[in-house]
Every structure is written in structure tokens, then in C-alpha cells.
Short mmCIF file of C-alpha atoms and ligand atoms in Angstrom, two decimals:
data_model
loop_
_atom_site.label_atom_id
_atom_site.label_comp_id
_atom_site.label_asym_id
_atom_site.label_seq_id
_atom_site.Cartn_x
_atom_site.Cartn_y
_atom_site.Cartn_z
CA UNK L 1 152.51 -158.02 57.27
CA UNK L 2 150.16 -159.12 54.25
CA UNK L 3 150.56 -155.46 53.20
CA UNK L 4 153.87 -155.61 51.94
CA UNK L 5 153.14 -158.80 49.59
CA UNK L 6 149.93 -156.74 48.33
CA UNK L 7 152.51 -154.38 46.97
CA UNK L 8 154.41 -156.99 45.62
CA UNK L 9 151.09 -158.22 43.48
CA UNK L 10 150.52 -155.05 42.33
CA UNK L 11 153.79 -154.55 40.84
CA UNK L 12 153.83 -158.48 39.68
CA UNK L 13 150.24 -158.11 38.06
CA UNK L 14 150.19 -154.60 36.69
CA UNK L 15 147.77 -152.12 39.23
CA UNK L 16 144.60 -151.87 36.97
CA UNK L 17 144.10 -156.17 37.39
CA UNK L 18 144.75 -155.92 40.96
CA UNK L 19 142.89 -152.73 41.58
CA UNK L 20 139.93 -154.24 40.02
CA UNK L 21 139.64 -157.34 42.09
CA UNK L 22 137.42 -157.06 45.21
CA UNK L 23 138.25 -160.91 46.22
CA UNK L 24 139.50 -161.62 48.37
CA UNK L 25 137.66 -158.67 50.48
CA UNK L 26 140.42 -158.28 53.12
CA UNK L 27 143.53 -157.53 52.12
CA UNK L 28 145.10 -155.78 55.66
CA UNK L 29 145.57 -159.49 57.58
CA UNK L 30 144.79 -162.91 56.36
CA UNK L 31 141.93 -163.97 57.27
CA UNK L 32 139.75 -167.52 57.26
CA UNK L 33 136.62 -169.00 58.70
CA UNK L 34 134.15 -166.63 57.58
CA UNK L 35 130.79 -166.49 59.71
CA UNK L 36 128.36 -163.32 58.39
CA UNK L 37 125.80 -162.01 60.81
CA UNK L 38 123.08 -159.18 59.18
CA UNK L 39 121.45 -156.57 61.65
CA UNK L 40 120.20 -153.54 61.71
CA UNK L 41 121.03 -153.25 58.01
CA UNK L 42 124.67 -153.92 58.10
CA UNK L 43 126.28 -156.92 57.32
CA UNK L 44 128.45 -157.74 60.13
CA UNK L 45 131.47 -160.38 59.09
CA UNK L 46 133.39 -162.78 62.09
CA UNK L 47 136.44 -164.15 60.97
CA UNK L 48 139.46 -165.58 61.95
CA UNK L 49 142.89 -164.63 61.44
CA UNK L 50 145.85 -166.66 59.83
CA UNK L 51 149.24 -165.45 61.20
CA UNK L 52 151.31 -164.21 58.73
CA UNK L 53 153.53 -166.81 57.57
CA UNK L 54 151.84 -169.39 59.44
CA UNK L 55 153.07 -173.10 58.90
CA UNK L 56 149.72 -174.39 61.47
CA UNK L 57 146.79 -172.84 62.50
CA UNK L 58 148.22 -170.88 65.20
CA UNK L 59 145.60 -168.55 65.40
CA UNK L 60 145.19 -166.12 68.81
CA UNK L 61 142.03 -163.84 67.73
CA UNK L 62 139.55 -163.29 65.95
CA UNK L 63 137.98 -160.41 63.74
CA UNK L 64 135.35 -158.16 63.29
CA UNK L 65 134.46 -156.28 59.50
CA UNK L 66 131.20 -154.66 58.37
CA UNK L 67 129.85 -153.60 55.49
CA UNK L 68 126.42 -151.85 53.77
CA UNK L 69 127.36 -152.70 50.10
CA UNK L 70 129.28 -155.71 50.10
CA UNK L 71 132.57 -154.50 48.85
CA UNK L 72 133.62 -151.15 51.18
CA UNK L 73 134.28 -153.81 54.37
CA UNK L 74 135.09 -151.38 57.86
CA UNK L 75 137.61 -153.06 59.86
CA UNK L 76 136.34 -153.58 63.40
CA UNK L 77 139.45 -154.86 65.06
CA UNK L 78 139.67 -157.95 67.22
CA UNK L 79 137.31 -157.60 69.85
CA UNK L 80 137.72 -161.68 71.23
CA UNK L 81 141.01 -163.48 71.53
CA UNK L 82 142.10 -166.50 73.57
CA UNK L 83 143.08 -164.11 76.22
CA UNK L 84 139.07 -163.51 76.26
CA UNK L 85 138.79 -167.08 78.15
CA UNK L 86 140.86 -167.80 80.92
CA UNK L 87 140.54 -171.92 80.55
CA UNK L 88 142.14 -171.74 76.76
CA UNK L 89 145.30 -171.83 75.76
CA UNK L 90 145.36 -172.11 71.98
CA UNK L 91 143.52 -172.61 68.48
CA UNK L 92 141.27 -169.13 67.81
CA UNK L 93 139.41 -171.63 65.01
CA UNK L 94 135.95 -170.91 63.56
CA UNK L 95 132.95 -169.63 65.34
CA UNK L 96 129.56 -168.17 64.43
CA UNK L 97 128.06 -164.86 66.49
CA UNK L 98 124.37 -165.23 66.43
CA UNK L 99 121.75 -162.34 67.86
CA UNK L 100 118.78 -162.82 70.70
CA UNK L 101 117.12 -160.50 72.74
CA UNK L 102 119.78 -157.35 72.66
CA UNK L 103 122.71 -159.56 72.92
CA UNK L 104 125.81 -161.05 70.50
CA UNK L 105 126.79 -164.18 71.49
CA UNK L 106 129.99 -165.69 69.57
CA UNK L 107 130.94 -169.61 69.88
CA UNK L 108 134.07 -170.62 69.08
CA UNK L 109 136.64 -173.30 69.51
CA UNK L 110 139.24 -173.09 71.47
CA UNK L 111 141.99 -175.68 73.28
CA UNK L 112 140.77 -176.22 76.88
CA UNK L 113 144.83 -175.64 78.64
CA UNK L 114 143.58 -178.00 81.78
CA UNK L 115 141.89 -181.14 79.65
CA UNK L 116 143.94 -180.45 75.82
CA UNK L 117 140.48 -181.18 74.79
CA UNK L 118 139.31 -178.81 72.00
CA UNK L 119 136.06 -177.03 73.28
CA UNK L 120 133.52 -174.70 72.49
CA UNK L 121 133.61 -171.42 74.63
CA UNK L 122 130.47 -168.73 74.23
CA UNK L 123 131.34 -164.89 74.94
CA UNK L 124 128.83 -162.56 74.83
CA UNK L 125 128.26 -158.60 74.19
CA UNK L 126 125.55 -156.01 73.64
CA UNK L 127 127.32 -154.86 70.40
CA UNK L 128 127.94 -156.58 67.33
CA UNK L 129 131.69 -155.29 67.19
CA UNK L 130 132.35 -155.95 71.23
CA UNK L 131 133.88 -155.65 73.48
CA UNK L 132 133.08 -159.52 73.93
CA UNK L 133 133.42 -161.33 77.54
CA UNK L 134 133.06 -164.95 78.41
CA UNK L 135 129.87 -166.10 78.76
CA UNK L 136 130.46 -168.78 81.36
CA UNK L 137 133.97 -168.81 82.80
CA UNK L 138 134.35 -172.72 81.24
CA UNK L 139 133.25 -174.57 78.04
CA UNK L 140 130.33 -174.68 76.65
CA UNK L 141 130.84 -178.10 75.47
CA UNK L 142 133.41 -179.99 75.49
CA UNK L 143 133.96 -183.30 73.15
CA UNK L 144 137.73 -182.61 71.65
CA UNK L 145 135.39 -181.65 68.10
CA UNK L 146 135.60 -178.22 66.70
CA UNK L 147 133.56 -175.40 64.67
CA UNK L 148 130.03 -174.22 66.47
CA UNK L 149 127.39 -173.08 64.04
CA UNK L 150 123.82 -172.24 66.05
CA UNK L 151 120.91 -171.87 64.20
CA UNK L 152 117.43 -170.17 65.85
CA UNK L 153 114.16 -171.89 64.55
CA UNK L 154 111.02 -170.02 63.92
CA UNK L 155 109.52 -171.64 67.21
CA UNK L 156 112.42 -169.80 69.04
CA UNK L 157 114.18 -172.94 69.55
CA UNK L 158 117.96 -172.66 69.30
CA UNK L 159 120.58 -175.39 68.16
CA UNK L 160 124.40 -175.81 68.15
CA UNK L 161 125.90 -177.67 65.95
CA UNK L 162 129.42 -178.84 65.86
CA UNK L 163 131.66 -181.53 64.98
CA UNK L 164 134.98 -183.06 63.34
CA UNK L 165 134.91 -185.54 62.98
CA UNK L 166 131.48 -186.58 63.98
CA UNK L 167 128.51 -184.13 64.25
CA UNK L 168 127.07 -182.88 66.97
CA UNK L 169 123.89 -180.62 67.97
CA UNK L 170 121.91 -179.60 71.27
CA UNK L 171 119.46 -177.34 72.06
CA UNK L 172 120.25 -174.35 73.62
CA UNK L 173 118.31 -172.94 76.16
CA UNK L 174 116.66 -169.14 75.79
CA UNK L 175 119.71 -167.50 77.31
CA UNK L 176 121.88 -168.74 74.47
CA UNK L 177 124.51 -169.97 77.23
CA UNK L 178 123.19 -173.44 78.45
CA UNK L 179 121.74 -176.53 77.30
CA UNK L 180 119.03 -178.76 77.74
CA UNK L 181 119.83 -182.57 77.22
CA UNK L 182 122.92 -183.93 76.08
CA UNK L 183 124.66 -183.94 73.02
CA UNK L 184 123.50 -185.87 70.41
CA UNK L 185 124.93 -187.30 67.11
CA UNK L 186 123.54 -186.43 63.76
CA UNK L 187 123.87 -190.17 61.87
CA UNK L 188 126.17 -189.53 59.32
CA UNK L 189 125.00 -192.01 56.87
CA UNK L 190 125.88 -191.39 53.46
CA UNK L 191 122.44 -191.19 52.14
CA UNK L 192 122.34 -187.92 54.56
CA UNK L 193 125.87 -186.57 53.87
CA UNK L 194 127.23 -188.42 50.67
CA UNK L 195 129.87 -191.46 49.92
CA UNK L 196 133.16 -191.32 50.91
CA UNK L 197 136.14 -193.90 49.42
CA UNK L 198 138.78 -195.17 50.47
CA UNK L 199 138.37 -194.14 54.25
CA UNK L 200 136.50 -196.51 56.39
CA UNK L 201 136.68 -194.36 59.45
CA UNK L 202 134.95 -191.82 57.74
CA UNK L 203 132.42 -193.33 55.55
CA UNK L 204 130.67 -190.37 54.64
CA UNK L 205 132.15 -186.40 52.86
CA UNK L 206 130.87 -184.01 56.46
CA UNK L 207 134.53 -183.04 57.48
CA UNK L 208 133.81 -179.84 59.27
CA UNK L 209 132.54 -176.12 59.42
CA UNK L 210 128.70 -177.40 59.37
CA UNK L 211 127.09 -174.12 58.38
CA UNK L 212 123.11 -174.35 59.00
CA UNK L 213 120.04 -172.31 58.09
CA UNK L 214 116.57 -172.66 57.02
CA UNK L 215 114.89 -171.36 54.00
CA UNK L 216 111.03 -171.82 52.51
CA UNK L 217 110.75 -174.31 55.56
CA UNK L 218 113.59 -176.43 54.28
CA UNK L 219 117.11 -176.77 56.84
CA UNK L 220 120.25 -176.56 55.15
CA UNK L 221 123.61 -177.88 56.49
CA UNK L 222 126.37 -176.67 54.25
CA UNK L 223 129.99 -178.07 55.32
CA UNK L 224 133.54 -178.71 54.23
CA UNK L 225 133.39 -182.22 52.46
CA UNK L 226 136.08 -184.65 51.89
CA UNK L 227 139.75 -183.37 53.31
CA UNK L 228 142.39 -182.49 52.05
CA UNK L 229 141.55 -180.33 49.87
CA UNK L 230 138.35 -179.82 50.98
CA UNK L 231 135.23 -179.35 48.66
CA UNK L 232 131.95 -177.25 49.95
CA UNK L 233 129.23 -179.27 49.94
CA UNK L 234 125.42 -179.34 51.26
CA UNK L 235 122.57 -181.66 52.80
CA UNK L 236 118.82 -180.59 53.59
CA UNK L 237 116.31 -181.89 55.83
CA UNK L 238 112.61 -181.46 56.91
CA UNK L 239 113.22 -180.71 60.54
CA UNK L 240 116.67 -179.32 62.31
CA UNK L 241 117.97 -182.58 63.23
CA UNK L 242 117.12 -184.33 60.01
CA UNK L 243 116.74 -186.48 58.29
CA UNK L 244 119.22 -185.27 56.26
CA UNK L 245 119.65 -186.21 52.63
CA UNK L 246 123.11 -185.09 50.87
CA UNK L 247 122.59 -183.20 48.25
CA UNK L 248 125.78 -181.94 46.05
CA UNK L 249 128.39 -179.93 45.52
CA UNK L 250 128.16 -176.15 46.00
CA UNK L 251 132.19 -175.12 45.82
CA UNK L 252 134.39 -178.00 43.97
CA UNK L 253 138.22 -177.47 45.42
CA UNK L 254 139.56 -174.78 44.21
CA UNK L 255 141.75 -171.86 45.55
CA UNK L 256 145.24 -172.58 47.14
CA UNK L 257 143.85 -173.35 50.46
CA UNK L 258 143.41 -177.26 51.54
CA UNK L 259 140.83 -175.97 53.73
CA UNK L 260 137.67 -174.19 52.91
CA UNK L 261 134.23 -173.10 54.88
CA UNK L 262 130.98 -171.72 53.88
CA UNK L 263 128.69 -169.84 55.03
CA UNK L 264 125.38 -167.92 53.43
CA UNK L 265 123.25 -165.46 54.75
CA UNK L 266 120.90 -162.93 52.56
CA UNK L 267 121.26 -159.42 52.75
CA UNK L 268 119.02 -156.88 50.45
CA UNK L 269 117.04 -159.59 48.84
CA UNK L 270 120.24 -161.30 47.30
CA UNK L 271 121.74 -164.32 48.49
CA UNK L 272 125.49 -164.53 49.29
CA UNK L 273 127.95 -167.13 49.53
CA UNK L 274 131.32 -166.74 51.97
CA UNK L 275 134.18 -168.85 52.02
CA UNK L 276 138.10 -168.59 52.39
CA UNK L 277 140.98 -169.47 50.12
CA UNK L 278 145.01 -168.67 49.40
CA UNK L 279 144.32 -166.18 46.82
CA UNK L 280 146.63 -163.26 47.90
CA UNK L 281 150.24 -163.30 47.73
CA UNK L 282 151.95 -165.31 50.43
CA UNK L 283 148.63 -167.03 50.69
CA UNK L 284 148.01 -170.80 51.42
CA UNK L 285 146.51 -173.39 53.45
CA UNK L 286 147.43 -171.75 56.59
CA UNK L 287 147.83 -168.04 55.40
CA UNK L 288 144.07 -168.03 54.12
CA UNK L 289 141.24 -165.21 53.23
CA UNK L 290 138.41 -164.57 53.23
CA UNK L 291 135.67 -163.82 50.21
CA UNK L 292 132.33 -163.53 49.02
CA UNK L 293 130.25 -164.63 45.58
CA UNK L 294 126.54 -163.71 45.00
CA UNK L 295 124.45 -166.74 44.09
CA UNK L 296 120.50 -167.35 43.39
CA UNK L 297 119.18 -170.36 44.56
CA UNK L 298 117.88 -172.65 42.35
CA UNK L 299 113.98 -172.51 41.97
CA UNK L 300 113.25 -176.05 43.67
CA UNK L 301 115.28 -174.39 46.59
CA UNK L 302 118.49 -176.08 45.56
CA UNK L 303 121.88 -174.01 45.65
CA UNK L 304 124.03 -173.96 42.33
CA UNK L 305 127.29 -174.77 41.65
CA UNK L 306 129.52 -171.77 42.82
CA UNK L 307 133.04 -170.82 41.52
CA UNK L 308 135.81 -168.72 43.41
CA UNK L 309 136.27 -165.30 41.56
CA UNK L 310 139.03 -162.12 41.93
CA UNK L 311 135.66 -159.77 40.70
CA UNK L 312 133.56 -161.10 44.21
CA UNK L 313 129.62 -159.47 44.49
CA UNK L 314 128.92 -156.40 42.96
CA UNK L 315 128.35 -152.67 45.47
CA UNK L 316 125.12 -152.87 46.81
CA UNK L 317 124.06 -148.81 46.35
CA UNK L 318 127.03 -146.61 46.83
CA UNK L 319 129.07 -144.68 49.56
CA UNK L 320 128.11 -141.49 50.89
CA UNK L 321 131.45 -139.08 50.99
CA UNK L 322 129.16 -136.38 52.52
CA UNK L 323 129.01 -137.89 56.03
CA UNK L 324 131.97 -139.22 58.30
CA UNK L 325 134.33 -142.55 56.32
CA UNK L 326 136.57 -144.43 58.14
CA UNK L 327 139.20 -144.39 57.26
CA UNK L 328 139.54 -148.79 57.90
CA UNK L 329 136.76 -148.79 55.43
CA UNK L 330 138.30 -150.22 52.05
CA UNK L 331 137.30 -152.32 48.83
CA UNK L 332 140.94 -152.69 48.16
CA UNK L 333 144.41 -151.49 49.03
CA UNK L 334 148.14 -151.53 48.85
CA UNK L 335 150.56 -151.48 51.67
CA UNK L 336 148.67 -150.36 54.41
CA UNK L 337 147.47 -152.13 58.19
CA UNK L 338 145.58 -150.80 61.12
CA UNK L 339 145.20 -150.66 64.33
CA UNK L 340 143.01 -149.30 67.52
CA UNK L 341 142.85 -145.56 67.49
CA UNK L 342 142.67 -143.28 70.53
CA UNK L 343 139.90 -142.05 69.59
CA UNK L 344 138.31 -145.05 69.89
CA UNK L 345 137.66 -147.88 66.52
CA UNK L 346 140.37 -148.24 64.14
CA UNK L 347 142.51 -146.01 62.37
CA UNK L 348 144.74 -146.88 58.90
CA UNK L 349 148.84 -147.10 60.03
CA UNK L 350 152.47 -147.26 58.11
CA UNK L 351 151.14 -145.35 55.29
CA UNK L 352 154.10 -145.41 53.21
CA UNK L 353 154.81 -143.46 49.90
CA UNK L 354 152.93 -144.61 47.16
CA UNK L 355 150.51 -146.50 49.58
CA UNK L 356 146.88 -146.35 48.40
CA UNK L 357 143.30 -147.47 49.33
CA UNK L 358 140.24 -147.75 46.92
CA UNK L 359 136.85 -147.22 48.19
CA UNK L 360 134.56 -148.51 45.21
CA UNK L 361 130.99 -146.46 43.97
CA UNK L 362 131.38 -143.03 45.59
CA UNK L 363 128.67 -141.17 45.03
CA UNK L 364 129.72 -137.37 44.51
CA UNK L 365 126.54 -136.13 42.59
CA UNK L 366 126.79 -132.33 41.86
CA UNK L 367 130.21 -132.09 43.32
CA UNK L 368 131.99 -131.97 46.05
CA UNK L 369 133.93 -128.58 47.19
CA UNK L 370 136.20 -129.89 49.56
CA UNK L 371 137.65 -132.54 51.90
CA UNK L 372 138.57 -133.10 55.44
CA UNK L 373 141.18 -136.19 56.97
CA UNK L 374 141.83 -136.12 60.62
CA UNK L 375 145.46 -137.60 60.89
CA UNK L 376 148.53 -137.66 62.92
CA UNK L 377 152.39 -137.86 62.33
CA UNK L 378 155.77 -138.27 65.27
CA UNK L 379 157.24 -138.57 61.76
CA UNK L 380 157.23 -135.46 58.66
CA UNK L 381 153.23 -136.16 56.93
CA UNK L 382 153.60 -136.08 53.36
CA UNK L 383 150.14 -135.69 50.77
CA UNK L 384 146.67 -137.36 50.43
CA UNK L 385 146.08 -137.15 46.86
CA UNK L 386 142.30 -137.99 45.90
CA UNK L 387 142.27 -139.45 42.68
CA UNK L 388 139.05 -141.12 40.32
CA UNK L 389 138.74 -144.30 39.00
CA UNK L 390 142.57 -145.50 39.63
CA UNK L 391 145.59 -144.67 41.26
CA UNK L 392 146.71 -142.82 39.21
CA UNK L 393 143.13 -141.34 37.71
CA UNK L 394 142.31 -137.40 37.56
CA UNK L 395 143.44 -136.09 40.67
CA UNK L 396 140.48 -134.09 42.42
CA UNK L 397 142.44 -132.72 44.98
CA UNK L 398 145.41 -132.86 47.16
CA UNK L 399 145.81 -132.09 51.33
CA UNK L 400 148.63 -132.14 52.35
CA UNK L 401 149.51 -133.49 56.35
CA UNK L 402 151.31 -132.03 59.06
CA UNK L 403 153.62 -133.78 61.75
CA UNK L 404 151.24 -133.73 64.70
CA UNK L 405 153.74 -134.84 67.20
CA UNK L 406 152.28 -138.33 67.84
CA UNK L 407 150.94 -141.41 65.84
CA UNK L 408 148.05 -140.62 67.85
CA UNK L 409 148.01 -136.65 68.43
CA UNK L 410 145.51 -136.16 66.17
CA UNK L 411 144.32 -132.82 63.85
CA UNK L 412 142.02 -132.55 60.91
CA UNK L 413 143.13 -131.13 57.66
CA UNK L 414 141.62 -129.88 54.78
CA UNK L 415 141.81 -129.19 51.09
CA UNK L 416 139.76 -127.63 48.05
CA UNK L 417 138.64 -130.02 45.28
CA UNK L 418 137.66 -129.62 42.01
CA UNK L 419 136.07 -131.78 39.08
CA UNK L 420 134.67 -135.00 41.46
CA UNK L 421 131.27 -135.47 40.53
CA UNK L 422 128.59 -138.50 39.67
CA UNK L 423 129.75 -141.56 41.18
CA UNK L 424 133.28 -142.96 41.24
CA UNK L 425 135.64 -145.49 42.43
CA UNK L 426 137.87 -143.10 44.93
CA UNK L 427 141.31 -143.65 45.51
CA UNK L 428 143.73 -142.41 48.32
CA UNK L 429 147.14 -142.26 46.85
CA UNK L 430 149.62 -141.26 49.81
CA UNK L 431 152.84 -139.30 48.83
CA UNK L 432 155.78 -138.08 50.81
CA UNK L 433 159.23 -139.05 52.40
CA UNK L 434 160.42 -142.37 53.35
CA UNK L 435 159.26 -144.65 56.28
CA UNK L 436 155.79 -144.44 57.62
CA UNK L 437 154.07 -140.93 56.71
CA UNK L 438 151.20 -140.60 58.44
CA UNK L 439 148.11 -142.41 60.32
CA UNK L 440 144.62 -141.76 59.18
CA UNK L 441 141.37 -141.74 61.30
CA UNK L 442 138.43 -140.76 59.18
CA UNK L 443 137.91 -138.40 55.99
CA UNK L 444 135.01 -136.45 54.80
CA UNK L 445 133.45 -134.43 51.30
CA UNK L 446 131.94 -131.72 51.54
CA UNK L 447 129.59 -130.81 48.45
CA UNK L 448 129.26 -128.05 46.72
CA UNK L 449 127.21 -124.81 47.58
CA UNK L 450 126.81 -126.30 51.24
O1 FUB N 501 140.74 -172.20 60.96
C1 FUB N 501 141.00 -173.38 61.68
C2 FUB N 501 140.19 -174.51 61.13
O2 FUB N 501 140.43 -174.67 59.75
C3 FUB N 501 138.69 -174.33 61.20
O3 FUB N 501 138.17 -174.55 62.48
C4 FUB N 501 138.26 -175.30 60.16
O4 FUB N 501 136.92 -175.14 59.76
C5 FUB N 501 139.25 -175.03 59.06
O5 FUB N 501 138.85 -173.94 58.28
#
């Protein structure tokens, strides 16, 4: 698993440098095709998910993460796979899950097992995080052309838009599951999507991963330009199906990965800029992840020029240690994975010794008293050792974990602490035996003089 070679970086790179990265922001699986959906205050993230070791994209699921500050991501699982549609056989590539009217619906590419066509399935679900069924029973579309992005106008109007290596778009009807007309081509000219040489076929940079959104009544499409590697790279038009004029670069190539793909939403009145690349160890152009920049948009409404960093966005606010954690919710770790708990989301597995998680801006204020972990061990436990600012930082307190009889018998411990107050980066340094220690669900502060 990618856990093992997060290890490794640590002990190639020294901890502090690693433990102060927040890029890429999942470190559990690999991860690529990021598609960000905000509601209800959270920022809910779609991904893919790169096989480890992958030599093609032989990907069978995709991903769910959230997050309320941009750098503490909660893994949600996989809540769609290809097992989701009956009619696919292969290719879990990149979709977008869009919101209407109480519903989630998530579009994705798949390979159609009756036609070997690739296609564009819809499933829907009345949560964000699933479970997610299929929509239809069949494509949505199929043209053998790949990566759905819909965008919802003002007016209600809804459009999917897909394509490599042409682009496509329809309009959706309200129910988000059929279409009115037929598929039409946007022209790629290259005054609408910039000058390509040297490839007649493809006169113009749109590759793939068309990304598109309006803002201050102007529609952006931002895309992958110009494989291999690819470049990001964006157009704008007056109207949703153009006409488009190309208008720069956004991402040059950078990063490890021949592919890339953008996407932007805005989230607490700052604007935020997703893509993937090869950045952790064993990473590469089919072993990719996912990560995140802040950006401010020009003031003619143009985007800047944006550069891949290991620091990503800074914590929106801080985490509350005073209510319920997850224990899948991380800004960084070392050596750990996850997996679907019995009691239902995820809970943290092969915790092995020396195994830690950070959870960045932890806001302790007077104090905290003491701390609960509901766990579970078939093997001996060992120690969660809370500890500030780095792994090996003042230790606040230590609780120490039973066997429980079961990976997933669980019991919740509990331990005094002393000296964690204001707000701090908390680690989770986990001590004991050999082999896997423990599994943890969630974890808890409680503050002083409650
Ligand atoms: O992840 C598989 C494919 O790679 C996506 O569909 C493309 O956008 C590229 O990122």
C-alpha cells in the first residue's frame, strides 16, 4: 500500500519536511482526477484511485473525502465502483458529482463490456458520500470519449460536457438523467482553445478533463492541454456553449505525472485550485494524487499562473477536539490505511509501531482534561501517545489499548492529559509490539472543568 512508501519518505526526507507538507492531501491510496463539490458547508472531494503500482489506468472505484478547513480531509470510502453498473467492465476514469433538488448525481466514464466503447454512466444518491446506484441501468452517452463535467446555469439549465478527443456538450434535462437533443460539438478552433504544432489531427491544446463553471457572468472551461505531459490550461466564453476564446496557461507541466486535471470551486470566500500529480513516493503517471493550491483571480476575471506546492492551502479555522474526530480524518500521516468500519464509515487499520497521523490547527483553548479512542485489537494493542506540534513534540498524554478480541470488537478507552492548550498541530504517535497493533474508530477531548 502507499503507506509503506510514506514511511520510506519520512525516513528519506527527515520527519519535520515531510510532516510539514499538506500536498499532496491524501496520502492513504493514490489518488487522481480530482472533482470538488461544496454543500452544506463542507467541501466534499470525488476522486479516483490509481492502483498501487499501476503500469495503466486500471482503475475499479472511485473515492469520497471531505473536509471543513481544507487540510484535515475525512476519508469517505468508495461508495461507486464499476461493480456499481452492470454494462461496464473497466476504466473507473474521471467524473464530476453535481447537486439538484435533494439528490447527488456522479458521471463518470466507464468501458461499456457489450460495445468496448468508453461511455458515460450517471449514478445517483441522496447523500453526498453514497451509497450511489445507477441512474439508468445503461449509458448516459455513449461516443468512445471520456471525462463528464456538468455545469447548472443560473436559468436552471444543465450541461454535460465531455470529450477526448473532441468536445462534447448537451443539455440535460431537470432530472439530471436524460437529455434533450443530441450531442453537439464545441468547434475546437484554436482561436477558442489555442495552437497546437506538429499534430494535424489535433490542431488545437483541449486534450481532456474539460472542467466548466461560471463566474461574474463569464463561463470558464479549464482542461488538460497538449499531451503528454499535459499542461492546465483555460478558455472563456459569453454563453455555455461559446464562443470560446483560449485564454492561457493556468498550471505549466510540472509534477511527475504525464497527466494532469483541474478543477476549481470556491469555498469560504477563497478560490481553490485542484489537480493531481506523482508527488509521493512510488508516485507517477499512473500512481497519481491528488492536491489543492489557493489562488485569487485576477481582477479582469482572469485566473493566474498557478504552481504545484508540498505546503498546499492554508486551515480554514481550526478543529474542534471537544466533539466526536474520526479517526480517517488526517492532514498527514505515516504508515497507516483504512477501511469500512462496523460501525458504519471508516475506521484507521495496520497501525503499526511508530505509525502516526497529524491532524493540523487543533484548537484546545483552556485545556483539555482528558481523551477518549474507541478501538479494537484480535492482536495485543499497544499506546496512543498524543503529542504537539510533531511526532515527537511534548507528549500530552498517553492511553494505552486493550486486545478487544476482534479488528472490529470495538471498546472505548481513555486517558488523563495534561499541558494541551491554545491551538496545535496534534499528532497520534502509535507504540507497541510488532505487526498491526490496533484499529481506530474515532477519538475525543474532553476540556477542562467540564
Ligand atoms: O484517470 C484516467 C484518465 O487520466 C482521466 O480520465 C483523464 O482525465 C486523465 O487524468
Amino acid at each position: 500500500m502507499v503507506a509503506w512508501v510514506v514511511t520510506l519518505l519520512c525516513a528519506m526526507t527527515l520527519l519535520p519536511t515531510a510532516a510539514n507538507a499538506d500536498n499532496p492531501i491524501i496520502q492513504t491510496i493514490y489518488t487522481a482526477d480530482p472533482a470538488p463539490l461544496v454543500h452544506d458547508g463542507r467541501v466534499y472531494l470525488y476522486t479516483g484511485h490509481d492502483e498501487d503500482g499501476s503500469t495503466y489506468y486500471t482503475m475499479k472505484e472511485w473515492r469520497v473525502w471531505s473536509s471543513t478547513d481544507m487540510v484535515n480531509w475525512t476519508d469517505h470510502g468508495s461508495p461507486l465502483s464499476l461493480s456499481t453498473f452492470s454494462w461496464a467492465s473497466a476504466d473507473a476514469w474521471a467524473g464530476q458529482t453535481v447537486y439538484r433538488n435533494g439528490k447527488f448525481y456522479w458521471y463518470v466514464p466507464v468501458k461499456n463490456r457489450t460495445s468496448g466503447a468508453m461511455a458515460i454512466g450517471v449514478a445517483v444518491s441522496t447523500s453526498p458520500t453514497g451509497p450511489f446506484k445507477d441512474a439508468l441501468g445503461h449509458p448516459l452517452v455513449e461516443n468512445w470519449e471520456i471525462d463528464p463535467t456538468v455545469f447548472i446555469d443560473d436559468d436552471g439549465q444543465a450541461y454535460l460536457y465531455w470529450g477526448n478527443p473532441r468536445l462534447w456538450y448537451v443539455k440535460l434535462n431537470a432530472d439530471m438523467i436524460s437529455y434533450s437533443g443530441s450531442p453537439a460539438q464545441i468547434p475546437l478552433t484554436t482561436q477558442g482553445y489555442g495552437t497546437r504544432t506538429g499534430n494535424t489531427s489535433r490542431p488545437t491544446l483541449f486534450e481532456e478533463a474539460p472542467w466548466v463553471f461560471k463566474r461574474n457572468g463569464l463561463y470558464y472551461n479549464v482542461f488538460a492541454a497538449e499531451c503528454c505531459s499535459e499542461f492546465i490550461a483555460y478558455s472563456t466564453a459569453p454563453s455555455p456553449t461559446g464562443p470560446w476564446t483560449y485564454r492561457g496557461t493556468i498550471m505549466p507541466r510540472q509534477g511527475a505525472s504525464f497527466t494532469n486535471h483541474p478543477s476549481i470551486i470556491d469555498y469560504k470566500g477563497v478560490s481553490y485550485f485542484f489537480y493531481h500529480n506523482g508527488a509521493l513516493p512510488g508516485g507517477g503517471g499512473f500512481t497519481r494524487s491528488v492536491a489543492v493550491e489557493k489562488f485569487n483571480y485576477n481582477t479582469n476575471g482572469t485566473i493566474p499562473t498557478i504552481n504545484m506546492t508540498t505546503t498546499g492551502a492554508p486551515q480554514v479555522g481550526t478543529l474542534d477536539p471537544y466533539v466526536r474526530q474520526e479517526a480517517e480524518t488526517i492532514a498527514w500521516e505515516s504508515g497507516v490505511e483504512s477501511e469500512a468500519s462496523s460501525e458504519g464509515g471508516m475506521n484507521i487499520r495496520q497501525i503499526e509501531n511508530g505509525d502516526w497521523v497529524k491532524v493540523k490547527g487543533v484548537a484546545f483553548g483552556a485545556g483539555a482534561a482528558s481523551f477518549n479512542a474507541r478501538v479494537a485489537s484480535a492482536a495485543n494493542g499497544g499506546n496512543i501517545e498524543l503529542h504537539l506540534d510533531s511526532v515527537n513534540g511534548t507528549r500530552v498524554g498517553t492511553c494505552g489499548v486493550p486486545s478487544t478480541g476482534g479488528w472490529q470488537t470495538w471498546t472505548t478507552v481513555s486517558c488523563p492529559v495534561n499541558g494541551a492548550t491554545g491551538t496545535h498541530d496534534l499528532y497520534f504517535k502509535y507504540t507497541g509490539g510488532s505487526g498491526a497493533l490496533f484499529n481506530l474508530n474515532w477519538w475525543q477531548f474532553q476540556a477542562a472543568g467540564n
